Amino acid sequence: MSRTYDIACHDCRVVLWIGQDRRIYYTDRDLRKQREFFYEHIEHRLEFNDSETLSARYDFKSLDFDEDEDGDFIEKEPMPLENKVKII
Ligand SMILES: [Zn+2]
């Protein structure tokens, strides 16, 4: 099973999915998302970690990028606790 990676902001309690299997996504759209995320969270406490670890430890909202609208991030509800993977 592939491992996915997020960047999380502890101040805003949000995560952005940015990579998989030791790769960081780098299409134009991915790079725009990452740039906007970093600029929106300047001086905030950020954590780069695998998605399972972050979702097991925190109840942060997952961000997606709405390019059809005005390029702003939209927040998705956190995954229900019963669907989360337990880290042993
Ligand atoms: Zn932030």
PDB file of N, CA and C and ligand atoms in Angstrom:
ATOM      1  N   MET A   1       0.843  -1.185   0.000  1.00  0.00           N
ATOM      2  CA  MET A   1       0.000   0.000   0.000  1.00  0.00           C
ATOM      3  C   MET A   1       0.881   1.238   0.000  1.00  0.00           C
ATOM      4  N   SER A   2       0.496   2.218  -0.802  1.00  0.00           N
ATOM      5  CA  SER A   2       1.328   3.414  -0.906  1.00  0.00           C
ATOM      6  C   SER A   2       1.112   4.318   0.304  1.00  0.00           C
ATOM      7  N   ARG A   3       2.143   5.005   0.665  1.00  0.00           N
ATOM      8  CA  ARG A   3       2.077   5.940   1.777  1.00  0.00           C
ATOM      9  C   ARG A   3       1.925   7.341   1.210  1.00  0.00           C
ATOM     10  N   THR A   4       1.009   8.121   1.772  1.00  0.00           N
ATOM     11  CA  THR A   4       0.808   9.494   1.306  1.00  0.00           C
ATOM     12  C   THR A   4       1.318  10.472   2.362  1.00  0.00           C
ATOM     13  N   TYR A   5       1.605  11.678   1.914  1.00  0.00           N
ATOM     14  CA  TYR A   5       2.206  12.676   2.799  1.00  0.00           C
ATOM     15  C   TYR A   5       1.436  13.986   2.747  1.00  0.00           C
ATOM     16  N   ASP A   6       1.361  14.629   3.910  1.00  0.00           N
ATOM     17  CA  ASP A   6       0.660  15.912   4.045  1.00  0.00           C
ATOM     18  C   ASP A   6       1.597  16.931   4.670  1.00  0.00           C
ATOM     19  N   ILE A   7       1.260  18.189   4.419  1.00  0.00           N
ATOM     20  CA  ILE A   7       1.833  19.264   5.220  1.00  0.00           C
ATOM     21  C   ILE A   7       0.675  19.777   6.075  1.00  0.00           C
ATOM     22  N   ALA A   8       0.935  19.935   7.382  1.00  0.00           N
ATOM     23  CA  ALA A   8      -0.121  20.346   8.310  1.00  0.00           C
ATOM     24  C   ALA A   8       0.249  21.674   8.954  1.00  0.00           C
ATOM     25  N   CYS A   9      -0.758  22.487   9.232  1.00  0.00           N
ATOM     26  CA  CYS A   9      -0.553  23.711  10.005  1.00  0.00           C
ATOM     27  C   CYS A   9      -1.229  23.527  11.357  1.00  0.00           C
ATOM     28  N   HIS A  10      -0.424  23.561  12.409  1.00  0.00           N
ATOM     29  CA  HIS A  10      -0.965  23.387  13.757  1.00  0.00           C
ATOM     30  C   HIS A  10      -1.731  24.609  14.231  1.00  0.00           C
ATOM     31  N   ASP A  11      -1.415  25.777  13.716  1.00  0.00           N
ATOM     32  CA  ASP A  11      -2.128  26.988  14.138  1.00  0.00           C
ATOM     33  C   ASP A  11      -3.527  27.034  13.533  1.00  0.00           C
ATOM     34  N   CYS A  12      -3.670  26.619  12.286  1.00  0.00           N
ATOM     35  CA  CYS A  12      -4.969  26.678  11.596  1.00  0.00           C
ATOM     36  C   CYS A  12      -5.686  25.332  11.603  1.00  0.00           C
ATOM     37  N   ARG A  13      -5.003  24.268  12.038  1.00  0.00           N
ATOM     38  CA  ARG A  13      -5.582  22.923  12.134  1.00  0.00           C
ATOM     39  C   ARG A  13      -6.084  22.413  10.781  1.00  0.00           C
ATOM     40  N   VAL A  14      -5.232  22.553   9.752  1.00  0.00           N
ATOM     41  CA  VAL A  14      -5.562  22.079   8.403  1.00  0.00           C
ATOM     42  C   VAL A  14      -4.385  21.285   7.844  1.00  0.00           C
ATOM     43  N   VAL A  15      -4.693  20.385   6.900  1.00  0.00           N
ATOM     44  CA  VAL A  15      -3.648  19.625   6.221  1.00  0.00           C
ATOM     45  C   VAL A  15      -3.853  19.723   4.715  1.00  0.00           C
ATOM     46  N   LEU A  16      -2.743  19.618   3.983  1.00  0.00           N
ATOM     47  CA  LEU A  16      -2.779  19.592   2.525  1.00  0.00           C
ATOM     48  C   LEU A  16      -1.995  18.371   2.067  1.00  0.00           C
ATOM     49  N   TRP A  17      -2.632  17.556   1.239  1.00  0.00           N
ATOM     50  CA  TRP A  17      -1.999  16.344   0.698  1.00  0.00           C
ATOM     51  C   TRP A  17      -1.006  16.764  -0.380  1.00  0.00           C
ATOM     52  N   ILE A  18       0.275  16.417  -0.217  1.00  0.00           N
ATOM     53  CA  ILE A  18       1.259  16.928  -1.171  1.00  0.00           C
ATOM     54  C   ILE A  18       2.136  15.851  -1.808  1.00  0.00           C
ATOM     55  N   GLY A  19       2.016  14.585  -1.401  1.00  0.00           N
ATOM     56  CA  GLY A  19       2.905  13.613  -2.019  1.00  0.00           C
ATOM     57  C   GLY A  19       2.538  12.189  -1.708  1.00  0.00           C
ATOM     58  N   GLN A  20       3.260  11.284  -2.363  1.00  0.00           N
ATOM     59  CA  GLN A  20       2.969   9.856  -2.249  1.00  0.00           C
ATOM     60  C   GLN A  20       4.225   9.085  -2.627  1.00  0.00           C
ATOM     61  N   ASP A  21       4.502   8.024  -1.864  1.00  0.00           N
ATOM     62  CA  ASP A  21       5.633   7.135  -2.182  1.00  0.00           C
ATOM     63  C   ASP A  21       6.941   7.889  -2.390  1.00  0.00           C
ATOM     64  N   ARG A  22       7.276   8.732  -1.456  1.00  0.00           N
ATOM     65  CA  ARG A  22       8.521   9.511  -1.461  1.00  0.00           C
ATOM     66  C   ARG A  22       8.625  10.458  -2.656  1.00  0.00           C
ATOM     67  N   ARG A  23       7.475  10.879  -3.174  1.00  0.00           N
ATOM     68  CA  ARG A  23       7.444  11.897  -4.226  1.00  0.00           C
ATOM     69  C   ARG A  23       6.602  13.063  -3.721  1.00  0.00           C
ATOM     70  N   ILE A  24       6.975  14.271  -4.128  1.00  0.00           N
ATOM     71  CA  ILE A  24       6.136  15.444  -3.903  1.00  0.00           C
ATOM     72  C   ILE A  24       5.521  15.776  -5.247  1.00  0.00           C
ATOM     73  N   TYR A  25       4.204  15.973  -5.265  1.00  0.00           N
ATOM     74  CA  TYR A  25       3.540  16.275  -6.535  1.00  0.00           C
ATOM     75  C   TYR A  25       4.064  17.580  -7.101  1.00  0.00           C
ATOM     76  N   TYR A  26       4.198  17.631  -8.421  1.00  0.00           N
ATOM     77  CA  TYR A  26       4.823  18.823  -9.004  1.00  0.00           C
ATOM     78  C   TYR A  26       4.182  19.278 -10.310  1.00  0.00           C
ATOM     79  N   THR A  27       2.909  18.926 -10.536  1.00  0.00           N
ATOM     80  CA  THR A  27       2.243  19.539 -11.685  1.00  0.00           C
ATOM     81  C   THR A  27       2.077  21.027 -11.386  1.00  0.00           C
ATOM     82  N   ASP A  28       1.746  21.799 -12.397  1.00  0.00           N
ATOM     83  CA  ASP A  28       1.531  23.232 -12.180  1.00  0.00           C
ATOM     84  C   ASP A  28       0.494  23.468 -11.091  1.00  0.00           C
ATOM     85  N   ARG A  29      -0.588  22.695 -11.149  1.00  0.00           N
ATOM     86  CA  ARG A  29      -1.649  22.854 -10.151  1.00  0.00           C
ATOM     87  C   ARG A  29      -1.134  22.527  -8.744  1.00  0.00           C
ATOM     88  N   ASP A  30      -0.362  21.437  -8.622  1.00  0.00           N
ATOM     89  CA  ASP A  30       0.176  21.060  -7.312  1.00  0.00           C
ATOM     90  C   ASP A  30       1.099  22.141  -6.765  1.00  0.00           C
ATOM     91  N   LEU A  31       1.947  22.673  -7.631  1.00  0.00           N
ATOM     92  CA  LEU A  31       2.880  23.701  -7.176  1.00  0.00           C
ATOM     93  C   LEU A  31       2.147  24.975  -6.771  1.00  0.00           C
ATOM     94  N   ARG A  32       1.061  25.313  -7.463  1.00  0.00           N
ATOM     95  CA  ARG A  32       0.256  26.482  -7.066  1.00  0.00           C
ATOM     96  C   ARG A  32      -0.371  26.254  -5.702  1.00  0.00           C
ATOM     97  N   LYS A  33      -0.903  25.026  -5.488  1.00  0.00           N
ATOM     98  CA  LYS A  33      -1.492  24.703  -4.184  1.00  0.00           C
ATOM     99  C   LYS A  33      -0.460  24.846  -3.078  1.00  0.00           C
ATOM    100  N   GLN A  34       0.717  24.273  -3.315  1.00  0.00           N
ATOM    101  CA  GLN A  34       1.759  24.303  -2.287  1.00  0.00           C
ATOM    102  C   GLN A  34       2.222  25.733  -2.017  1.00  0.00           C
ATOM    103  N   ARG A  35       2.378  26.516  -3.085  1.00  0.00           N
ATOM    104  CA  ARG A  35       2.802  27.911  -2.911  1.00  0.00           C
ATOM    105  C   ARG A  35       1.772  28.667  -2.079  1.00  0.00           C
ATOM    106  N   GLU A  36       0.481  28.525  -2.427  1.00  0.00           N
ATOM    107  CA  GLU A  36      -0.558  29.247  -1.694  1.00  0.00           C
ATOM    108  C   GLU A  36      -0.597  28.802  -0.238  1.00  0.00           C
ATOM    109  N   PHE A  37      -0.421  27.502  -0.016  1.00  0.00           N
ATOM    110  CA  PHE A  37      -0.426  26.998   1.354  1.00  0.00           C
ATOM    111  C   PHE A  37       0.708  27.630   2.158  1.00  0.00           C
ATOM    112  N   PHE A  38       1.914  27.605   1.623  1.00  0.00           N
ATOM    113  CA  PHE A  38       3.056  28.153   2.371  1.00  0.00           C
ATOM    114  C   PHE A  38       2.889  29.642   2.632  1.00  0.00           C
ATOM    115  N   TYR A  39       2.394  30.395   1.642  1.00  0.00           N
ATOM    116  CA  TYR A  39       2.221  31.832   1.869  1.00  0.00           C
ATOM    117  C   TYR A  39       1.088  32.120   2.846  1.00  0.00           C
ATOM    118  N   GLU A  40       0.030  31.284   2.848  1.00  0.00           N
ATOM    119  CA  GLU A  40      -1.059  31.509   3.800  1.00  0.00           C
ATOM    120  C   GLU A  40      -0.644  31.188   5.230  1.00  0.00           C
ATOM    121  N   HIS A  41       0.398  30.383   5.383  1.00  0.00           N
ATOM    122  CA  HIS A  41       0.765  29.913   6.721  1.00  0.00           C
ATOM    123  C   HIS A  41       2.165  30.338   7.124  1.00  0.00           C
ATOM    124  N   ILE A  42       2.601  31.484   6.619  1.00  0.00           N
ATOM    125  CA  ILE A  42       3.893  32.046   7.025  1.00  0.00           C
ATOM    126  C   ILE A  42       3.909  32.239   8.543  1.00  0.00           C
ATOM    127  N   GLU A  43       4.979  31.827   9.165  1.00  0.00           N
ATOM    128  CA  GLU A  43       5.208  31.957  10.611  1.00  0.00           C
ATOM    129  C   GLU A  43       4.282  31.067  11.441  1.00  0.00           C
ATOM    130  N   HIS A  44       3.547  30.177  10.804  1.00  0.00           N
ATOM    131  CA  HIS A  44       2.742  29.222  11.562  1.00  0.00           C
ATOM    132  C   HIS A  44       3.572  27.962  11.817  1.00  0.00           C
ATOM    133  N   ARG A  45       3.098  27.156  12.739  1.00  0.00           N
ATOM    134  CA  ARG A  45       3.792  25.902  13.067  1.00  0.00           C
ATOM    135  C   ARG A  45       3.362  24.820  12.081  1.00  0.00           C
ATOM    136  N   LEU A  46       4.270  24.468  11.153  1.00  0.00           N
ATOM    137  CA  LEU A  46       3.973  23.486  10.120  1.00  0.00           C
ATOM    138  C   LEU A  46       4.632  22.159  10.442  1.00  0.00           C
ATOM    139  N   GLU A  47       4.003  21.069   9.996  1.00  0.00           N
ATOM    140  CA  GLU A  47       4.569  19.730  10.172  1.00  0.00           C
ATOM    141  C   GLU A  47       4.414  18.953   8.876  1.00  0.00           C
ATOM    142  N   PHE A  48       5.498  18.372   8.410  1.00  0.00           N
ATOM    143  CA  PHE A  48       5.450  17.473   7.267  1.00  0.00           C
ATOM    144  C   PHE A  48       5.502  16.067   7.812  1.00  0.00           C
ATOM    145  N   ASN A  49       4.501  15.252   7.448  1.00  0.00           N
ATOM    146  CA  ASN A  49       4.461  13.898   7.991  1.00  0.00           C
ATOM    147  C   ASN A  49       3.594  13.035   7.079  1.00  0.00           C
ATOM    148  N   ASP A  50       3.595  11.724   7.326  1.00  0.00           N
ATOM    149  CA  ASP A  50       2.728  10.876   6.511  1.00  0.00           C
ATOM    150  C   ASP A  50       1.276  11.072   6.962  1.00  0.00           C
ATOM    151  N   SER A  51       0.359  10.876   6.015  1.00  0.00           N
ATOM    152  CA  SER A  51      -1.058  11.198   6.251  1.00  0.00           C
ATOM    153  C   SER A  51      -1.646  10.381   7.394  1.00  0.00           C
ATOM    154  N   GLU A  52      -1.256   9.120   7.512  1.00  0.00           N
ATOM    155  CA  GLU A  52      -1.814   8.269   8.563  1.00  0.00           C
ATOM    156  C   GLU A  52      -1.430   8.764   9.943  1.00  0.00           C
ATOM    157  N   THR A  53      -0.194   9.145  10.112  1.00  0.00           N
ATOM    158  CA  THR A  53       0.256   9.642  11.411  1.00  0.00           C
ATOM    159  C   THR A  53      -0.474  10.927  11.776  1.00  0.00           C
ATOM    160  N   LEU A  54      -0.586  11.833  10.822  1.00  0.00           N
ATOM    161  CA  LEU A  54      -1.261  13.100  11.114  1.00  0.00           C
ATOM    162  C   LEU A  54      -2.731  12.880  11.452  1.00  0.00           C
ATOM    163  N   SER A  55      -3.414  12.032  10.684  1.00  0.00           N
ATOM    164  CA  SER A  55      -4.852  11.858  10.946  1.00  0.00           C
ATOM    165  C   SER A  55      -5.091  11.086  12.231  1.00  0.00           C
ATOM    166  N   ALA A  56      -4.128  10.243  12.641  1.00  0.00           N
ATOM    167  CA  ALA A  56      -4.277   9.518  13.900  1.00  0.00           C
ATOM    168  C   ALA A  56      -4.053  10.438  15.101  1.00  0.00           C
ATOM    169  N   ARG A  57      -3.197  11.438  14.945  1.00  0.00           N
ATOM    170  CA  ARG A  57      -2.853  12.311  16.070  1.00  0.00           C
ATOM    171  C   ARG A  57      -3.765  13.518  16.191  1.00  0.00           C
ATOM    172  N   TYR A  58      -4.262  14.025  15.066  1.00  0.00           N
ATOM    173  CA  TYR A  58      -4.976  15.307  15.093  1.00  0.00           C
ATOM    174  C   TYR A  58      -6.270  15.209  14.311  1.00  0.00           C
ATOM    175  N   ASP A  59      -7.185  16.121  14.634  1.00  0.00           N
ATOM    176  CA  ASP A  59      -8.447  16.207  13.914  1.00  0.00           C
ATOM    177  C   ASP A  59      -8.437  17.426  12.998  1.00  0.00           C
ATOM    178  N   PHE A  60      -7.464  17.531  12.146  1.00  0.00           N
ATOM    179  CA  PHE A  60      -7.331  18.690  11.279  1.00  0.00           C
ATOM    180  C   PHE A  60      -8.205  18.518  10.040  1.00  0.00           C
ATOM    181  N   LYS A  61      -8.641  19.651   9.498  1.00  0.00           N
ATOM    182  CA  LYS A  61      -9.430  19.616   8.263  1.00  0.00           C
ATOM    183  C   LYS A  61      -8.505  19.478   7.068  1.00  0.00           C
ATOM    184  N   SER A  62      -8.964  18.706   6.093  1.00  0.00           N
ATOM    185  CA  SER A  62      -8.208  18.523   4.864  1.00  0.00           C
ATOM    186  C   SER A  62      -8.580  19.624   3.873  1.00  0.00           C
ATOM    187  N   LEU A  63      -7.578  20.234   3.267  1.00  0.00           N
ATOM    188  CA  LEU A  63      -7.820  21.310   2.302  1.00  0.00           C
ATOM    189  C   LEU A  63      -7.808  20.758   0.891  1.00  0.00           C
ATOM    190  N   ASP A  64      -8.644  21.331   0.060  1.00  0.00           N
ATOM    191  CA  ASP A  64      -8.541  21.070  -1.369  1.00  0.00           C
ATOM    192  C   ASP A  64      -8.478  22.431  -2.044  1.00  0.00           C
ATOM    193  N   PHE A  65      -8.127  22.441  -3.280  1.00  0.00           N
ATOM    194  CA  PHE A  65      -7.892  23.690  -3.980  1.00  0.00           C
ATOM    195  C   PHE A  65      -8.939  23.827  -5.065  1.00  0.00           C
ATOM    196  N   ASP A  66      -9.711  24.912  -4.997  1.00  0.00           N
ATOM    197  CA  ASP A  66     -10.817  25.096  -5.927  1.00  0.00           C
ATOM    198  C   ASP A  66     -10.398  26.040  -7.043  1.00  0.00           C
ATOM    199  N   GLU A  67      -9.854  25.472  -8.111  1.00  0.00           N
ATOM    200  CA  GLU A  67      -9.361  26.316  -9.199  1.00  0.00           C
ATOM    201  C   GLU A  67     -10.480  26.849 -10.075  1.00  0.00           C
ATOM    202  N   ASP A  68     -11.649  26.183 -10.056  1.00  0.00           N
ATOM    203  CA  ASP A  68     -12.751  26.661 -10.879  1.00  0.00           C
ATOM    204  C   ASP A  68     -13.315  27.966 -10.341  1.00  0.00           C
ATOM    205  N   GLU A  69     -13.191  28.148  -9.035  1.00  0.00           N
ATOM    206  CA  GLU A  69     -13.700  29.388  -8.429  1.00  0.00           C
ATOM    207  C   GLU A  69     -12.617  30.454  -8.519  1.00  0.00           C
ATOM    208  N   ASP A  70     -12.128  30.892  -7.396  1.00  0.00           N
ATOM    209  CA  ASP A  70     -11.137  31.965  -7.434  1.00  0.00           C
ATOM    210  C   ASP A  70      -9.772  31.512  -6.942  1.00  0.00           C
ATOM    211  N   GLY A  71      -9.533  30.196  -6.960  1.00  0.00           N
ATOM    212  CA  GLY A  71      -8.228  29.712  -6.569  1.00  0.00           C
ATOM    213  C   GLY A  71      -8.020  29.637  -5.077  1.00  0.00           C
ATOM    214  N   ASP A  72      -9.108  29.797  -4.301  1.00  0.00           N
ATOM    215  CA  ASP A  72      -8.963  29.716  -2.848  1.00  0.00           C
ATOM    216  C   ASP A  72      -9.037  28.268  -2.394  1.00  0.00           C
ATOM    217  N   PHE A  73      -8.533  28.037  -1.207  1.00  0.00           N
ATOM    218  CA  PHE A  73      -8.663  26.726  -0.602  1.00  0.00           C
ATOM    219  C   PHE A  73     -10.065  26.547  -0.067  1.00  0.00           C
ATOM    220  N   ILE A  74     -10.564  25.323  -0.128  1.00  0.00           N
ATOM    221  CA  ILE A  74     -11.828  24.999   0.517  1.00  0.00           C
ATOM    222  C   ILE A  74     -11.538  23.912   1.550  1.00  0.00           C
ATOM    223  N   GLU A  75     -12.250  23.989   2.671  1.00  0.00           N
ATOM    224  CA  GLU A  75     -12.021  23.025   3.745  1.00  0.00           C
ATOM    225  C   GLU A  75     -13.005  21.878   3.625  1.00  0.00           C
ATOM    226  N   LYS A  76     -12.498  20.674   3.833  1.00  0.00           N
ATOM    227  CA  LYS A  76     -13.352  19.492   3.866  1.00  0.00           C
ATOM    228  C   LYS A  76     -13.412  19.022   5.311  1.00  0.00           C
ATOM    229  N   GLU A  77     -14.522  18.407   5.673  1.00  0.00           N
ATOM    230  CA  GLU A  77     -14.663  17.929   7.045  1.00  0.00           C
ATOM    231  C   GLU A  77     -13.644  16.835   7.326  1.00  0.00           C
ATOM    232  N   PRO A  78     -13.160  16.750   8.575  1.00  0.00           N
ATOM    233  CA  PRO A  78     -12.209  15.686   8.892  1.00  0.00           C
ATOM    234  C   PRO A  78     -12.840  14.307   8.721  1.00  0.00           C
ATOM    235  N   MET A  79     -12.005  13.330   8.447  1.00  0.00           N
ATOM    236  CA  MET A  79     -12.480  11.961   8.313  1.00  0.00           C
ATOM    237  C   MET A  79     -13.039  11.503   9.664  1.00  0.00           C
ATOM    238  N   PRO A  80     -14.208  10.804   9.667  1.00  0.00           N
ATOM    239  CA  PRO A  80     -14.760  10.330  10.949  1.00  0.00           C
ATOM    240  C   PRO A  80     -13.743   9.466  11.693  1.00  0.00           C
ATOM    241  N   LEU A  81     -13.763   9.577  13.017  1.00  0.00           N
ATOM    242  CA  LEU A  81     -12.771   8.871  13.833  1.00  0.00           C
ATOM    243  C   LEU A  81     -12.757   7.375  13.571  1.00  0.00           C
ATOM    244  N   GLU A  82     -13.942   6.772  13.323  1.00  0.00           N
ATOM    245  CA  GLU A  82     -13.969   5.316  13.136  1.00  0.00           C
ATOM    246  C   GLU A  82     -13.261   4.882  11.850  1.00  0.00           C
ATOM    247  N   ASN A  83     -13.050   5.803  10.911  1.00  0.00           N
ATOM    248  CA  ASN A  83     -12.351   5.457   9.669  1.00  0.00           C
ATOM    249  C   ASN A  83     -10.841   5.643   9.764  1.00  0.00           C
ATOM    250  N   LYS A  84     -10.394   6.197  10.872  1.00  0.00           N
ATOM    251  CA  LYS A  84      -8.967   6.480  10.980  1.00  0.00           C
ATOM    252  C   LYS A  84      -8.172   5.221  11.303  1.00  0.00           C
ATOM    253  N   VAL A  85      -6.953   5.208  10.806  1.00  0.00           N
ATOM    254  CA  VAL A  85      -6.062   4.078  11.029  1.00  0.00           C
ATOM    255  C   VAL A  85      -5.383   4.265  12.377  1.00  0.00           C
ATOM    256  N   LYS A  86      -5.338   3.213  13.144  1.00  0.00           N
ATOM    257  CA  LYS A  86      -4.650   3.263  14.433  1.00  0.00           C
ATOM    258  C   LYS A  86      -3.163   2.977  14.226  1.00  0.00           C
ATOM    259  N   ILE A  87      -2.325   3.812  14.818  1.00  0.00           N
ATOM    260  CA  ILE A  87      -0.882   3.605  14.773  1.00  0.00           C
ATOM    261  C   ILE A  87      -0.481   2.836  16.021  1.00  0.00           C
ATOM    262  N   ILE A  88       0.196   1.728  15.815  1.00  0.00           N
ATOM    263  CA  ILE A  88       0.581   0.869  16.956  1.00  0.00           C
ATOM    264  C   ILE A  88       1.976   1.251  17.427  1.00  0.00           C
TER     265      ILE A  88
HETATM  266 ZN    ZN B   1      -1.738  28.241   9.440  1.00  0.00          ZN
END
